[in-house]
Structures are given as structure tokens and as C-alpha cells.
Amino acid sequence: MKSHFRKTEYYTSHNANTPVELDSEKFPDFKGETEEEFLQYIYDNLDGWVDSEGEPPFDEETQNALGELQYGSMEEYWGSYQNYFEGELQIGESTPESNYKNGNFKTIDSISI
């Protein structure tokens, strides 16, 4: 019997961009008083501010910080592979390259490792 086997490993990766500082005083529509309220305010409005066309609603420093927060490059600061991984030993068959979601492999059966 000839069969196709593969081993898989699954990891969790935690990534973050460089922290930016935002001053609530520069957001005249913000009426909250706590950091939690400020976080929610930024979360609720970030997409609209960064992707809006026309004149930016904030000074250049604040607009740049918002852009960095939304689109800044991410760096991994922790990955589960540093401590452990999950995975499987699989038996199956190769599939067309268009099946990228499953790594071009149709799993028939597997055993967790």
C-alpha cells in the first residue's frame, strides 16, 4: 500500500505595531473621562478618521499617529512555538494547487501529536 503522509504544526503568533501616543485633548468630540472610554472612542472612529478623504480632521502629528496605529508594520513579540505547538500526523492525498486553504492536501485521517 502506498499512501501520502504529512506532519502539520499549528502555532499562535502574537504581533503588535509600535505604540503611539494620543492625547484626548486633541479630540474635541471625545466627552469621556476614563482610559476605557478613550479606548472605545478610538476603536469606534479609527477607520473613519484614517480612511477619510479630504482635509484630515487633526493636526499632522495626531493624524500620523492614527495612521501608524491603523496601518503600522507589525512585529511578533511572542509565538507559541517558543514553548509548544499543536499538530497532526495526517494521511491523505495531494490536491490541486488551488486548494491552498488546506495546503494542497485532502486529509483522510489524522492523529494529534
PDB file of N, CA and C in Angstrom:
ATOM      1  N   MET A   1       0.853  -1.171   0.000  1.00  0.00           N
ATOM      2  CA  MET A   1       0.000   0.000   0.000  1.00  0.00           C
ATOM      3  C   MET A   1       0.905   1.242   0.000  1.00  0.00           C
ATOM      4  N   LYS A   2       0.628   2.146  -0.920  1.00  0.00           N
ATOM      5  CA  LYS A   2       1.342   3.417  -0.961  1.00  0.00           C
ATOM      6  C   LYS A   2       0.368   4.505  -0.513  1.00  0.00           C
ATOM      7  N   SER A   3       0.827   5.348   0.397  1.00  0.00           N
ATOM      8  CA  SER A   3      -0.021   6.424   0.928  1.00  0.00           C
ATOM      9  C   SER A   3       0.795   7.689   1.070  1.00  0.00           C
ATOM     10  N   HIS A   4       0.113   8.815   1.066  1.00  0.00           N
ATOM     11  CA  HIS A   4       0.751  10.108   1.294  1.00  0.00           C
ATOM     12  C   HIS A   4       0.553  10.510   2.752  1.00  0.00           C
ATOM     13  N   PHE A   5       1.642  10.918   3.378  1.00  0.00           N
ATOM     14  CA  PHE A   5       1.609  11.374   4.769  1.00  0.00           C
ATOM     15  C   PHE A   5       2.165  12.779   4.842  1.00  0.00           C
ATOM     16  N   ARG A   6       1.730  13.499   5.853  1.00  0.00           N
ATOM     17  CA  ARG A   6       2.370  14.778   6.168  1.00  0.00           C
ATOM     18  C   ARG A   6       2.195  15.049   7.652  1.00  0.00           C
ATOM     19  N   LYS A   7       3.089  15.850   8.167  1.00  0.00           N
ATOM     20  CA  LYS A   7       3.034  16.291   9.559  1.00  0.00           C
ATOM     21  C   LYS A   7       2.695  17.779   9.541  1.00  0.00           C
ATOM     22  N   THR A   8       1.787  18.183  10.401  1.00  0.00           N
ATOM     23  CA  THR A   8       1.433  19.597  10.486  1.00  0.00           C
ATOM     24  C   THR A   8       1.757  20.123  11.876  1.00  0.00           C
ATOM     25  N   GLU A   9       1.988  21.396  11.954  1.00  0.00           N
ATOM     26  CA  GLU A   9       2.197  22.084  13.227  1.00  0.00           C
ATOM     27  C   GLU A   9       1.397  23.371  13.191  1.00  0.00           C
ATOM     28  N   TYR A  10       0.717  23.668  14.281  1.00  0.00           N
ATOM     29  CA  TYR A  10      -0.091  24.874  14.393  1.00  0.00           C
ATOM     30  C   TYR A  10       0.471  25.732  15.512  1.00  0.00           C
ATOM     31  N   TYR A  11       0.642  26.982  15.238  1.00  0.00           N
ATOM     32  CA  TYR A  11       1.201  27.915  16.205  1.00  0.00           C
ATOM     33  C   TYR A  11       0.257  29.095  16.389  1.00  0.00           C
ATOM     34  N   THR A  12       0.413  29.743  17.517  1.00  0.00           N
ATOM     35  CA  THR A  12      -0.243  31.019  17.754  1.00  0.00           C
ATOM     36  C   THR A  12       0.843  32.089  17.738  1.00  0.00           C
ATOM     37  N   SER A  13       0.590  33.160  17.029  1.00  0.00           N
ATOM     38  CA  SER A  13       1.553  34.250  16.936  1.00  0.00           C
ATOM     39  C   SER A  13       0.903  35.543  17.420  1.00  0.00           C
ATOM     40  N   HIS A  14       1.553  36.216  18.360  1.00  0.00           N
ATOM     41  CA  HIS A  14       1.063  37.496  18.867  1.00  0.00           C
ATOM     42  C   HIS A  14       1.940  38.593  18.265  1.00  0.00           C
ATOM     43  N   ASN A  15       1.300  39.546  17.594  1.00  0.00           N
ATOM     44  CA  ASN A  15       2.012  40.609  16.905  1.00  0.00           C
ATOM     45  C   ASN A  15       1.460  41.961  17.325  1.00  0.00           C
ATOM     46  N   ALA A  16       2.306  42.974  17.235  1.00  0.00           N
ATOM     47  CA  ALA A  16       1.864  44.329  17.585  1.00  0.00           C
ATOM     48  C   ALA A  16       2.674  45.347  16.791  1.00  0.00           C
ATOM     49  N   ASN A  17       2.077  46.506  16.603  1.00  0.00           N
ATOM     50  CA  ASN A  17       2.842  47.591  15.991  1.00  0.00           C
ATOM     51  C   ASN A  17       3.462  48.439  17.101  1.00  0.00           C
ATOM     52  N   THR A  18       4.276  49.401  16.705  1.00  0.00           N
ATOM     53  CA  THR A  18       4.922  50.293  17.664  1.00  0.00           C
ATOM     54  C   THR A  18       3.853  51.134  18.363  1.00  0.00           C
ATOM     55  N   PRO A  19       3.898  51.251  19.684  1.00  0.00           N
ATOM     56  CA  PRO A  19       2.894  52.066  20.384  1.00  0.00           C
ATOM     57  C   PRO A  19       2.932  53.531  19.935  1.00  0.00           C
ATOM     58  N   VAL A  20       1.777  54.137  19.867  1.00  0.00           N
ATOM     59  CA  VAL A  20       1.670  55.566  19.554  1.00  0.00           C
ATOM     60  C   VAL A  20       0.988  56.260  20.730  1.00  0.00           C
ATOM     61  N   GLU A  21       1.301  57.518  20.910  1.00  0.00           N
ATOM     62  CA  GLU A  21       0.679  58.295  21.982  1.00  0.00           C
ATOM     63  C   GLU A  21      -0.381  59.206  21.389  1.00  0.00           C
ATOM     64  N   LEU A  22      -1.575  59.152  21.945  1.00  0.00           N
ATOM     65  CA  LEU A  22      -2.679  60.017  21.545  1.00  0.00           C
ATOM     66  C   LEU A  22      -3.133  60.812  22.753  1.00  0.00           C
ATOM     67  N   ASP A  23      -3.381  62.081  22.535  1.00  0.00           N
ATOM     68  CA  ASP A  23      -3.809  62.993  23.592  1.00  0.00           C
ATOM     69  C   ASP A  23      -5.303  63.247  23.449  1.00  0.00           C
ATOM     70  N   SER A  24      -6.089  62.877  24.450  1.00  0.00           N
ATOM     71  CA  SER A  24      -7.543  63.046  24.374  1.00  0.00           C
ATOM     72  C   SER A  24      -7.944  64.508  24.183  1.00  0.00           C
ATOM     73  N   GLU A  25      -7.074  65.436  24.576  1.00  0.00           N
ATOM     74  CA  GLU A  25      -7.364  66.865  24.400  1.00  0.00           C
ATOM     75  C   GLU A  25      -7.451  67.249  22.920  1.00  0.00           C
ATOM     76  N   LYS A  26      -6.835  66.468  22.055  1.00  0.00           N
ATOM     77  CA  LYS A  26      -6.838  66.764  20.619  1.00  0.00           C
ATOM     78  C   LYS A  26      -8.054  66.188  19.911  1.00  0.00           C
ATOM     79  N   PHE A  27      -8.971  65.612  20.666  1.00  0.00           N
ATOM     80  CA  PHE A  27     -10.191  65.026  20.117  1.00  0.00           C
ATOM     81  C   PHE A  27     -11.379  65.760  20.739  1.00  0.00           C
ATOM     82  N   PRO A  28     -11.782  66.879  20.145  1.00  0.00           N
ATOM     83  CA  PRO A  28     -12.824  67.711  20.755  1.00  0.00           C
ATOM     84  C   PRO A  28     -14.173  67.009  20.915  1.00  0.00           C
ATOM     85  N   ASP A  29     -14.449  65.991  20.115  1.00  0.00           N
ATOM     86  CA  ASP A  29     -15.725  65.276  20.224  1.00  0.00           C
ATOM     87  C   ASP A  29     -15.716  64.214  21.322  1.00  0.00           C
ATOM     88  N   PHE A  30     -14.548  63.946  21.897  1.00  0.00           N
ATOM     89  CA  PHE A  30     -14.462  62.952  22.970  1.00  0.00           C
ATOM     90  C   PHE A  30     -14.972  63.581  24.259  1.00  0.00           C
ATOM     91  N   LYS A  31     -15.998  62.974  24.838  1.00  0.00           N
ATOM     92  CA  LYS A  31     -16.622  63.513  26.057  1.00  0.00           C
ATOM     93  C   LYS A  31     -16.376  62.638  27.282  1.00  0.00           C
ATOM     94  N   GLY A  32     -15.627  61.552  27.114  1.00  0.00           N
ATOM     95  CA  GLY A  32     -15.399  60.636  28.223  1.00  0.00           C
ATOM     96  C   GLY A  32     -14.360  61.158  29.198  1.00  0.00           C
ATOM     97  N   GLU A  33     -14.154  60.377  30.259  1.00  0.00           N
ATOM     98  CA  GLU A  33     -13.211  60.764  31.301  1.00  0.00           C
ATOM     99  C   GLU A  33     -12.209  59.671  31.643  1.00  0.00           C
ATOM    100  N   THR A  34     -12.430  58.449  31.179  1.00  0.00           N
ATOM    101  CA  THR A  34     -11.555  57.341  31.561  1.00  0.00           C
ATOM    102  C   THR A  34     -10.779  56.811  30.352  1.00  0.00           C
ATOM    103  N   GLU A  35      -9.711  56.077  30.640  1.00  0.00           N
ATOM    104  CA  GLU A  35      -8.945  55.451  29.564  1.00  0.00           C
ATOM    105  C   GLU A  35      -9.788  54.428  28.810  1.00  0.00           C
ATOM    106  N   GLU A  36     -10.663  53.735  29.509  1.00  0.00           N
ATOM    107  CA  GLU A  36     -11.529  52.759  28.866  1.00  0.00           C
ATOM    108  C   GLU A  36     -12.459  53.449  27.862  1.00  0.00           C
ATOM    109  N   GLU A  37     -12.993  54.599  28.240  1.00  0.00           N
ATOM    110  CA  GLU A  37     -13.859  55.348  27.321  1.00  0.00           C
ATOM    111  C   GLU A  37     -13.063  55.889  26.133  1.00  0.00           C
ATOM    112  N   PHE A  38     -11.826  56.322  26.374  1.00  0.00           N
ATOM    113  CA  PHE A  38     -10.983  56.819  25.298  1.00  0.00           C
ATOM    114  C   PHE A  38     -10.643  55.681  24.335  1.00  0.00           C
ATOM    115  N   LEU A  39     -10.329  54.507  24.864  1.00  0.00           N
ATOM    116  CA  LEU A  39     -10.064  53.330  24.033  1.00  0.00           C
ATOM    117  C   LEU A  39     -11.271  53.028  23.144  1.00  0.00           C
ATOM    118  N   GLN A  40     -12.458  53.003  23.723  1.00  0.00           N
ATOM    119  CA  GLN A  40     -13.668  52.715  22.953  1.00  0.00           C
ATOM    120  C   GLN A  40     -13.908  53.779  21.888  1.00  0.00           C
ATOM    121  N   TYR A  41     -13.667  55.035  22.226  1.00  0.00           N
ATOM    122  CA  TYR A  41     -13.835  56.146  21.281  1.00  0.00           C
ATOM    123  C   TYR A  41     -12.894  55.987  20.080  1.00  0.00           C
ATOM    124  N   ILE A  42     -11.630  55.674  20.346  1.00  0.00           N
ATOM    125  CA  ILE A  42     -10.662  55.479  19.261  1.00  0.00           C
ATOM    126  C   ILE A  42     -11.084  54.276  18.419  1.00  0.00           C
ATOM    127  N   TYR A  43     -11.453  53.180  19.073  1.00  0.00           N
ATOM    128  CA  TYR A  43     -11.885  51.974  18.366  1.00  0.00           C
ATOM    129  C   TYR A  43     -13.073  52.266  17.446  1.00  0.00           C
ATOM    130  N   ASP A  44     -14.046  52.988  17.950  1.00  0.00           N
ATOM    131  CA  ASP A  44     -15.260  53.271  17.181  1.00  0.00           C
ATOM    132  C   ASP A  44     -15.012  54.174  15.981  1.00  0.00           C
ATOM    133  N   ASN A  45     -13.978  54.993  16.018  1.00  0.00           N
ATOM    134  CA  ASN A  45     -13.791  56.017  14.988  1.00  0.00           C
ATOM    135  C   ASN A  45     -12.542  55.870  14.128  1.00  0.00           C
ATOM    136  N   LEU A  46     -11.631  54.999  14.481  1.00  0.00           N
ATOM    137  CA  LEU A  46     -10.328  54.922  13.815  1.00  0.00           C
ATOM    138  C   LEU A  46     -10.436  54.743  12.306  1.00  0.00           C
ATOM    139  N   ASP A  47     -11.230  53.802  11.857  1.00  0.00           N
ATOM    140  CA  ASP A  47     -11.349  53.557  10.413  1.00  0.00           C
ATOM    141  C   ASP A  47     -11.787  54.809   9.667  1.00  0.00           C
ATOM    142  N   GLY A  48     -12.778  55.478  10.169  1.00  0.00           N
ATOM    143  CA  GLY A  48     -13.300  56.673   9.503  1.00  0.00           C
ATOM    144  C   GLY A  48     -12.292  57.806   9.444  1.00  0.00           C
ATOM    145  N   TRP A  49     -11.543  57.986  10.506  1.00  0.00           N
ATOM    146  CA  TRP A  49     -10.546  59.057  10.517  1.00  0.00           C
ATOM    147  C   TRP A  49      -9.408  58.789   9.551  1.00  0.00           C
ATOM    148  N   VAL A  50      -8.914  57.562   9.553  1.00  0.00           N
ATOM    149  CA  VAL A  50      -7.733  57.242   8.751  1.00  0.00           C
ATOM    150  C   VAL A  50      -8.072  57.131   7.276  1.00  0.00           C
ATOM    151  N   ASP A  51      -9.237  56.603   6.960  1.00  0.00           N
ATOM    152  CA  ASP A  51      -9.601  56.362   5.566  1.00  0.00           C
ATOM    153  C   ASP A  51     -10.437  57.483   4.950  1.00  0.00           C
ATOM    154  N   SER A  52     -10.632  58.571   5.685  1.00  0.00           N
ATOM    155  CA  SER A  52     -11.462  59.655   5.159  1.00  0.00           C
ATOM    156  C   SER A  52     -10.709  60.424   4.076  1.00  0.00           C
ATOM    157  N   GLU A  53     -11.470  60.888   3.112  1.00  0.00           N
ATOM    158  CA  GLU A  53     -10.895  61.695   2.051  1.00  0.00           C
ATOM    159  C   GLU A  53     -11.048  63.159   2.429  1.00  0.00           C
ATOM    160  N   GLY A  54     -10.208  63.980   1.842  1.00  0.00           N
ATOM    161  CA  GLY A  54     -10.277  65.402   2.131  1.00  0.00           C
ATOM    162  C   GLY A  54      -9.305  65.796   3.226  1.00  0.00           C
ATOM    163  N   GLU A  55      -9.548  66.955   3.790  1.00  0.00           N
ATOM    164  CA  GLU A  55      -8.662  67.507   4.818  1.00  0.00           C
ATOM    165  C   GLU A  55      -8.734  66.673   6.098  1.00  0.00           C
ATOM    166  N   PRO A  56      -7.577  66.211   6.594  1.00  0.00           N
ATOM    167  CA  PRO A  56      -7.588  65.447   7.849  1.00  0.00           C
ATOM    168  C   PRO A  56      -8.159  66.279   8.994  1.00  0.00           C
ATOM    169  N   PRO A  57      -8.944  65.652   9.873  1.00  0.00           N
ATOM    170  CA  PRO A  57      -9.587  66.404  10.954  1.00  0.00           C
ATOM    171  C   PRO A  57      -8.656  66.745  12.121  1.00  0.00           C
ATOM    172  N   PHE A  58      -7.398  66.302  12.072  1.00  0.00           N
ATOM    173  CA  PHE A  58      -6.476  66.508  13.186  1.00  0.00           C
ATOM    174  C   PHE A  58      -5.180  67.127  12.703  1.00  0.00           C
ATOM    175  N   ASP A  59      -4.376  67.591  13.654  1.00  0.00           N
ATOM    176  CA  ASP A  59      -3.061  68.098  13.298  1.00  0.00           C
ATOM    177  C   ASP A  59      -2.215  66.953  12.732  1.00  0.00           C
ATOM    178  N   GLU A  60      -1.120  67.294  12.074  1.00  0.00           N
ATOM    179  CA  GLU A  60      -0.303  66.297  11.383  1.00  0.00           C
ATOM    180  C   GLU A  60       0.236  65.213  12.326  1.00  0.00           C
ATOM    181  N   GLU A  61       0.665  65.608  13.510  1.00  0.00           N
ATOM    182  CA  GLU A  61       1.210  64.640  14.470  1.00  0.00           C
ATOM    183  C   GLU A  61       0.159  63.601  14.865  1.00  0.00           C
ATOM    184  N   THR A  62      -1.054  64.072  15.170  1.00  0.00           N
ATOM    185  CA  THR A  62      -2.128  63.162  15.560  1.00  0.00           C
ATOM    186  C   THR A  62      -2.551  62.290  14.386  1.00  0.00           C
ATOM    187  N   GLN A  63      -2.662  62.879  13.208  1.00  0.00           N
ATOM    188  CA  GLN A  63      -3.053  62.114  12.019  1.00  0.00           C
ATOM    189  C   GLN A  63      -2.021  61.032  11.703  1.00  0.00           C
ATOM    190  N   ASN A  64      -0.730  61.370  11.832  1.00  0.00           N
ATOM    191  CA  ASN A  64       0.321  60.376  11.597  1.00  0.00           C
ATOM    192  C   ASN A  64       0.256  59.250  12.622  1.00  0.00           C
ATOM    193  N   ALA A  65      -0.008  59.597  13.884  1.00  0.00           N
ATOM    194  CA  ALA A  65      -0.112  58.576  14.935  1.00  0.00           C
ATOM    195  C   ALA A  65      -1.298  57.647  14.663  1.00  0.00           C
ATOM    196  N   LEU A  66      -2.414  58.207  14.231  1.00  0.00           N
ATOM    197  CA  LEU A  66      -3.580  57.386  13.905  1.00  0.00           C
ATOM    198  C   LEU A  66      -3.281  56.463  12.721  1.00  0.00           C
ATOM    199  N   GLY A  67      -2.578  56.981  11.714  1.00  0.00           N
ATOM    200  CA  GLY A  67      -2.192  56.166  10.566  1.00  0.00           C
ATOM    201  C   GLY A  67      -1.269  55.029  10.967  1.00  0.00           C
ATOM    202  N   GLU A  68      -0.312  55.331  11.842  1.00  0.00           N
ATOM    203  CA  GLU A  68       0.606  54.303  12.327  1.00  0.00           C
ATOM    204  C   GLU A  68      -0.142  53.250  13.137  1.00  0.00           C
ATOM    205  N   LEU A  69      -1.098  53.691  13.949  1.00  0.00           N
ATOM    206  CA  LEU A  69      -1.891  52.753  14.742  1.00  0.00           C
ATOM    207  C   LEU A  69      -2.685  51.815  13.835  1.00  0.00           C
ATOM    208  N   GLN A  70      -3.265  52.368  12.778  1.00  0.00           N
ATOM    209  CA  GLN A  70      -4.109  51.571  11.883  1.00  0.00           C
ATOM    210  C   GLN A  70      -3.292  50.691  10.931  1.00  0.00           C
ATOM    211  N   TYR A  71      -2.204  51.251  10.369  1.00  0.00           N
ATOM    212  CA  TYR A  71      -1.510  50.554   9.291  1.00  0.00           C
ATOM    213  C   TYR A  71      -0.031  50.302   9.562  1.00  0.00           C
ATOM    214  N   GLY A  72       0.445  50.592  10.760  1.00  0.00           N
ATOM    215  CA  GLY A  72       1.859  50.406  11.065  1.00  0.00           C
ATOM    216  C   GLY A  72       2.278  48.946  10.945  1.00  0.00           C
ATOM    217  N   SER A  73       3.542  48.740  10.628  1.00  0.00           N
ATOM    218  CA  SER A  73       4.031  47.368  10.477  1.00  0.00           C
ATOM    219  C   SER A  73       3.982  46.650  11.821  1.00  0.00           C
ATOM    220  N   MET A  74       3.701  45.386  11.735  1.00  0.00           N
ATOM    221  CA  MET A  74       3.551  44.554  12.923  1.00  0.00           C
ATOM    222  C   MET A  74       4.806  43.709  13.110  1.00  0.00           C
ATOM    223  N   GLU A  75       5.175  43.498  14.370  1.00  0.00           N
ATOM    224  CA  GLU A  75       6.278  42.611  14.699  1.00  0.00           C
ATOM    225  C   GLU A  75       5.794  41.607  15.729  1.00  0.00           C
ATOM    226  N   GLU A  76       6.261  40.392  15.563  1.00  0.00           N
ATOM    227  CA  GLU A  76       5.889  39.354  16.510  1.00  0.00           C
ATOM    228  C   GLU A  76       6.613  39.589  17.832  1.00  0.00           C
ATOM    229  N   TYR A  77       5.872  39.513  18.936  1.00  0.00           N
ATOM    230  CA  TYR A  77       6.502  39.621  20.242  1.00  0.00           C
ATOM    231  C   TYR A  77       6.398  38.314  21.033  1.00  0.00           C
ATOM    232  N   TRP A  78       5.578  37.379  20.560  1.00  0.00           N
ATOM    233  CA  TRP A  78       5.508  36.065  21.194  1.00  0.00           C
ATOM    234  C   TRP A  78       4.886  35.080  20.224  1.00  0.00           C
ATOM    235  N   GLY A  79       5.382  33.864  20.228  1.00  0.00           N
ATOM    236  CA  GLY A  79       4.814  32.799  19.421  1.00  0.00           C
ATOM    237  C   GLY A  79       4.777  31.522  20.235  1.00  0.00           C
ATOM    238  N   SER A  80       3.718  30.761  20.104  1.00  0.00           N
ATOM    239  CA  SER A  80       3.583  29.544  20.898  1.00  0.00           C
ATOM    240  C   SER A  80       4.660  28.527  20.557  1.00  0.00           C
ATOM    241  N   TYR A  81       5.262  28.614  19.383  1.00  0.00           N
ATOM    242  CA  TYR A  81       6.325  27.685  19.014  1.00  0.00           C
ATOM    243  C   TYR A  81       7.518  27.798  19.955  1.00  0.00           C
ATOM    244  N   GLN A  82       7.596  28.907  20.707  1.00  0.00           N
ATOM    245  CA  GLN A  82       8.678  29.068  21.674  1.00  0.00           C
ATOM    246  C   GLN A  82       8.522  28.089  22.837  1.00  0.00           C
ATOM    247  N   ASN A  83       7.291  27.646  23.080  1.00  0.00           N
ATOM    248  CA  ASN A  83       7.015  26.759  24.201  1.00  0.00           C
ATOM    249  C   ASN A  83       6.385  25.428  23.789  1.00  0.00           C
ATOM    250  N   TYR A  84       5.538  25.455  22.792  1.00  0.00           N
ATOM    251  CA  TYR A  84       4.797  24.266  22.405  1.00  0.00           C
ATOM    252  C   TYR A  84       4.177  24.478  21.035  1.00  0.00           C
ATOM    253  N   PHE A  85       3.658  23.426  20.469  1.00  0.00           N
ATOM    254  CA  PHE A  85       2.865  23.508  19.258  1.00  0.00           C
ATOM    255  C   PHE A  85       1.812  22.424  19.300  1.00  0.00           C
ATOM    256  N   GLU A  86       0.832  22.561  18.469  1.00  0.00           N
ATOM    257  CA  GLU A  86      -0.152  21.520  18.244  1.00  0.00           C
ATOM    258  C   GLU A  86       0.025  21.062  16.816  1.00  0.00           C
ATOM    259  N   GLY A  87      -0.343  19.849  16.540  1.00  0.00           N
ATOM    260  CA  GLY A  87      -0.207  19.374  15.179  1.00  0.00           C
ATOM    261  C   GLY A  87      -0.828  18.018  14.996  1.00  0.00           C
ATOM    262  N   GLU A  88      -0.641  17.492  13.787  1.00  0.00           N
ATOM    263  CA  GLU A  88      -1.208  16.202  13.437  1.00  0.00           C
ATOM    264  C   GLU A  88      -0.260  15.453  12.513  1.00  0.00           C
ATOM    265  N   LEU A  89      -0.348  14.148  12.557  1.00  0.00           N
ATOM    266  CA  LEU A  89       0.215  13.300  11.527  1.00  0.00           C
ATOM    267  C   LEU A  89      -0.982  12.918  10.676  1.00  0.00           C
ATOM    268  N   GLN A  90      -0.920  13.230   9.388  1.00  0.00           N
ATOM    269  CA  GLN A  90      -2.080  13.045   8.520  1.00  0.00           C
ATOM    270  C   GLN A  90      -1.780  12.070   7.395  1.00  0.00           C
ATOM    271  N   ILE A  91      -2.816  11.388   6.979  1.00  0.00           N
ATOM    272  CA  ILE A  91      -2.757  10.555   5.782  1.00  0.00           C
ATOM    273  C   ILE A  91      -3.814  11.093   4.834  1.00  0.00           C
ATOM    274  N   GLY A  92      -3.487  11.154   3.559  1.00  0.00           N
ATOM    275  CA  GLY A  92      -4.435  11.707   2.602  1.00  0.00           C
ATOM    276  C   GLY A  92      -3.877  11.695   1.204  1.00  0.00           C
ATOM    277  N   GLU A  93      -4.283  12.688   0.445  1.00  0.00           N
ATOM    278  CA  GLU A  93      -3.830  12.770  -0.942  1.00  0.00           C
ATOM    279  C   GLU A  93      -3.599  14.218  -1.335  1.00  0.00           C
ATOM    280  N   SER A  94      -2.644  14.384  -2.220  1.00  0.00           N
ATOM    281  CA  SER A  94      -2.364  15.723  -2.740  1.00  0.00           C
ATOM    282  C   SER A  94      -3.537  16.181  -3.587  1.00  0.00           C
ATOM    283  N   THR A  95      -3.806  17.477  -3.546  1.00  0.00           N
ATOM    284  CA  THR A  95      -4.895  18.054  -4.326  1.00  0.00           C
ATOM    285  C   THR A  95      -4.332  19.173  -5.193  1.00  0.00           C
ATOM    286  N   PRO A  96      -5.135  19.701  -6.103  1.00  0.00           N
ATOM    287  CA  PRO A  96      -4.641  20.770  -6.977  1.00  0.00           C
ATOM    288  C   PRO A  96      -4.120  21.972  -6.179  1.00  0.00           C
ATOM    289  N   GLU A  97      -3.229  22.713  -6.796  1.00  0.00           N
ATOM    290  CA  GLU A  97      -2.627  23.879  -6.138  1.00  0.00           C
ATOM    291  C   GLU A  97      -3.654  24.921  -5.731  1.00  0.00           C
ATOM    292  N   SER A  98      -4.812  24.894  -6.330  1.00  0.00           N
ATOM    293  CA  SER A  98      -5.835  25.886  -5.988  1.00  0.00           C
ATOM    294  C   SER A  98      -6.450  25.627  -4.608  1.00  0.00           C
ATOM    295  N   ASN A  99      -6.116  24.502  -4.005  1.00  0.00           N
ATOM    296  CA  ASN A  99      -6.636  24.153  -2.684  1.00  0.00           C
ATOM    297  C   ASN A  99      -5.673  24.653  -1.602  1.00  0.00           C
ATOM    298  N   TYR A 100      -5.284  25.903  -1.676  1.00  0.00           N
ATOM    299  CA  TYR A 100      -4.278  26.472  -0.773  1.00  0.00           C
ATOM    300  C   TYR A 100      -4.723  26.469   0.681  1.00  0.00           C
ATOM    301  N   LYS A 101      -6.017  26.551   0.929  1.00  0.00           N
ATOM    302  CA  LYS A 101      -6.502  26.634   2.305  1.00  0.00           C
ATOM    303  C   LYS A 101      -6.114  25.403   3.112  1.00  0.00           C
ATOM    304  N   ASN A 102      -6.028  24.265   2.463  1.00  0.00           N
ATOM    305  CA  ASN A 102      -5.648  23.027   3.138  1.00  0.00           C
ATOM    306  C   ASN A 102      -4.234  22.597   2.792  1.00  0.00           C
ATOM    307  N   GLY A 103      -3.439  23.515   2.267  1.00  0.00           N
ATOM    308  CA  GLY A 103      -2.070  23.178   1.926  1.00  0.00           C
ATOM    309  C   GLY A 103      -1.975  22.167   0.804  1.00  0.00           C
ATOM    310  N   ASN A 104      -2.958  22.185  -0.094  1.00  0.00           N
ATOM    311  CA  ASN A 104      -2.991  21.280  -1.235  1.00  0.00           C
ATOM    312  C   ASN A 104      -2.964  19.817  -0.810  1.00  0.00           C
ATOM    313  N   PHE A 105      -3.732  19.520   0.238  1.00  0.00           N
ATOM    314  CA  PHE A 105      -3.765  18.165   0.765  1.00  0.00           C
ATOM    315  C   PHE A 105      -5.170  17.869   1.258  1.00  0.00           C
ATOM    316  N   LYS A 106      -5.712  16.722   0.866  1.00  0.00           N
ATOM    317  CA  LYS A 106      -7.011  16.275   1.359  1.00  0.00           C
ATOM    318  C   LYS A 106      -6.753  15.216   2.433  1.00  0.00           C
ATOM    319  N   THR A 107      -7.043  15.573   3.678  1.00  0.00           N
ATOM    320  CA  THR A 107      -6.796  14.669   4.797  1.00  0.00           C
ATOM    321  C   THR A 107      -7.896  13.608   4.872  1.00  0.00           C
ATOM    322  N   ILE A 108      -7.471  12.343   4.915  1.00  0.00           N
ATOM    323  CA  ILE A 108      -8.400  11.227   5.068  1.00  0.00           C
ATOM    324  C   ILE A 108      -8.536  10.873   6.552  1.00  0.00           C
ATOM    325  N   ASP A 109      -7.413  10.882   7.254  1.00  0.00           N
ATOM    326  CA  ASP A 109      -7.437  10.590   8.683  1.00  0.00           C
ATOM    327  C   ASP A 109      -6.215  11.266   9.314  1.00  0.00           C
ATOM    328  N   SER A 110      -6.282  11.460  10.618  1.00  0.00           N
ATOM    329  CA  SER A 110      -5.163  12.125  11.303  1.00  0.00           C
ATOM    330  C   SER A 110      -5.086  11.684  12.749  1.00  0.00           C
ATOM    331  N   ILE A 111      -3.900  11.876  13.321  1.00  0.00           N
ATOM    332  CA  ILE A 111      -3.659  11.613  14.735  1.00  0.00           C
ATOM    333  C   ILE A 111      -2.981  12.857  15.309  1.00  0.00           C
ATOM    334  N   SER A 112      -3.515  13.378  16.403  1.00  0.00           N
ATOM    335  CA  SER A 112      -2.888  14.543  17.059  1.00  0.00           C
ATOM    336  C   SER A 112      -1.539  14.159  17.625  1.00  0.00           C
ATOM    337  N   ILE A 113      -0.581  15.067  17.477  1.00  0.00           N
ATOM    338  CA  ILE A 113       0.761  14.828  18.040  1.00  0.00           C
ATOM    339  C   ILE A 113       1.113  15.928  19.015  1.00  0.00           C
TER     340      ILE A 113
END
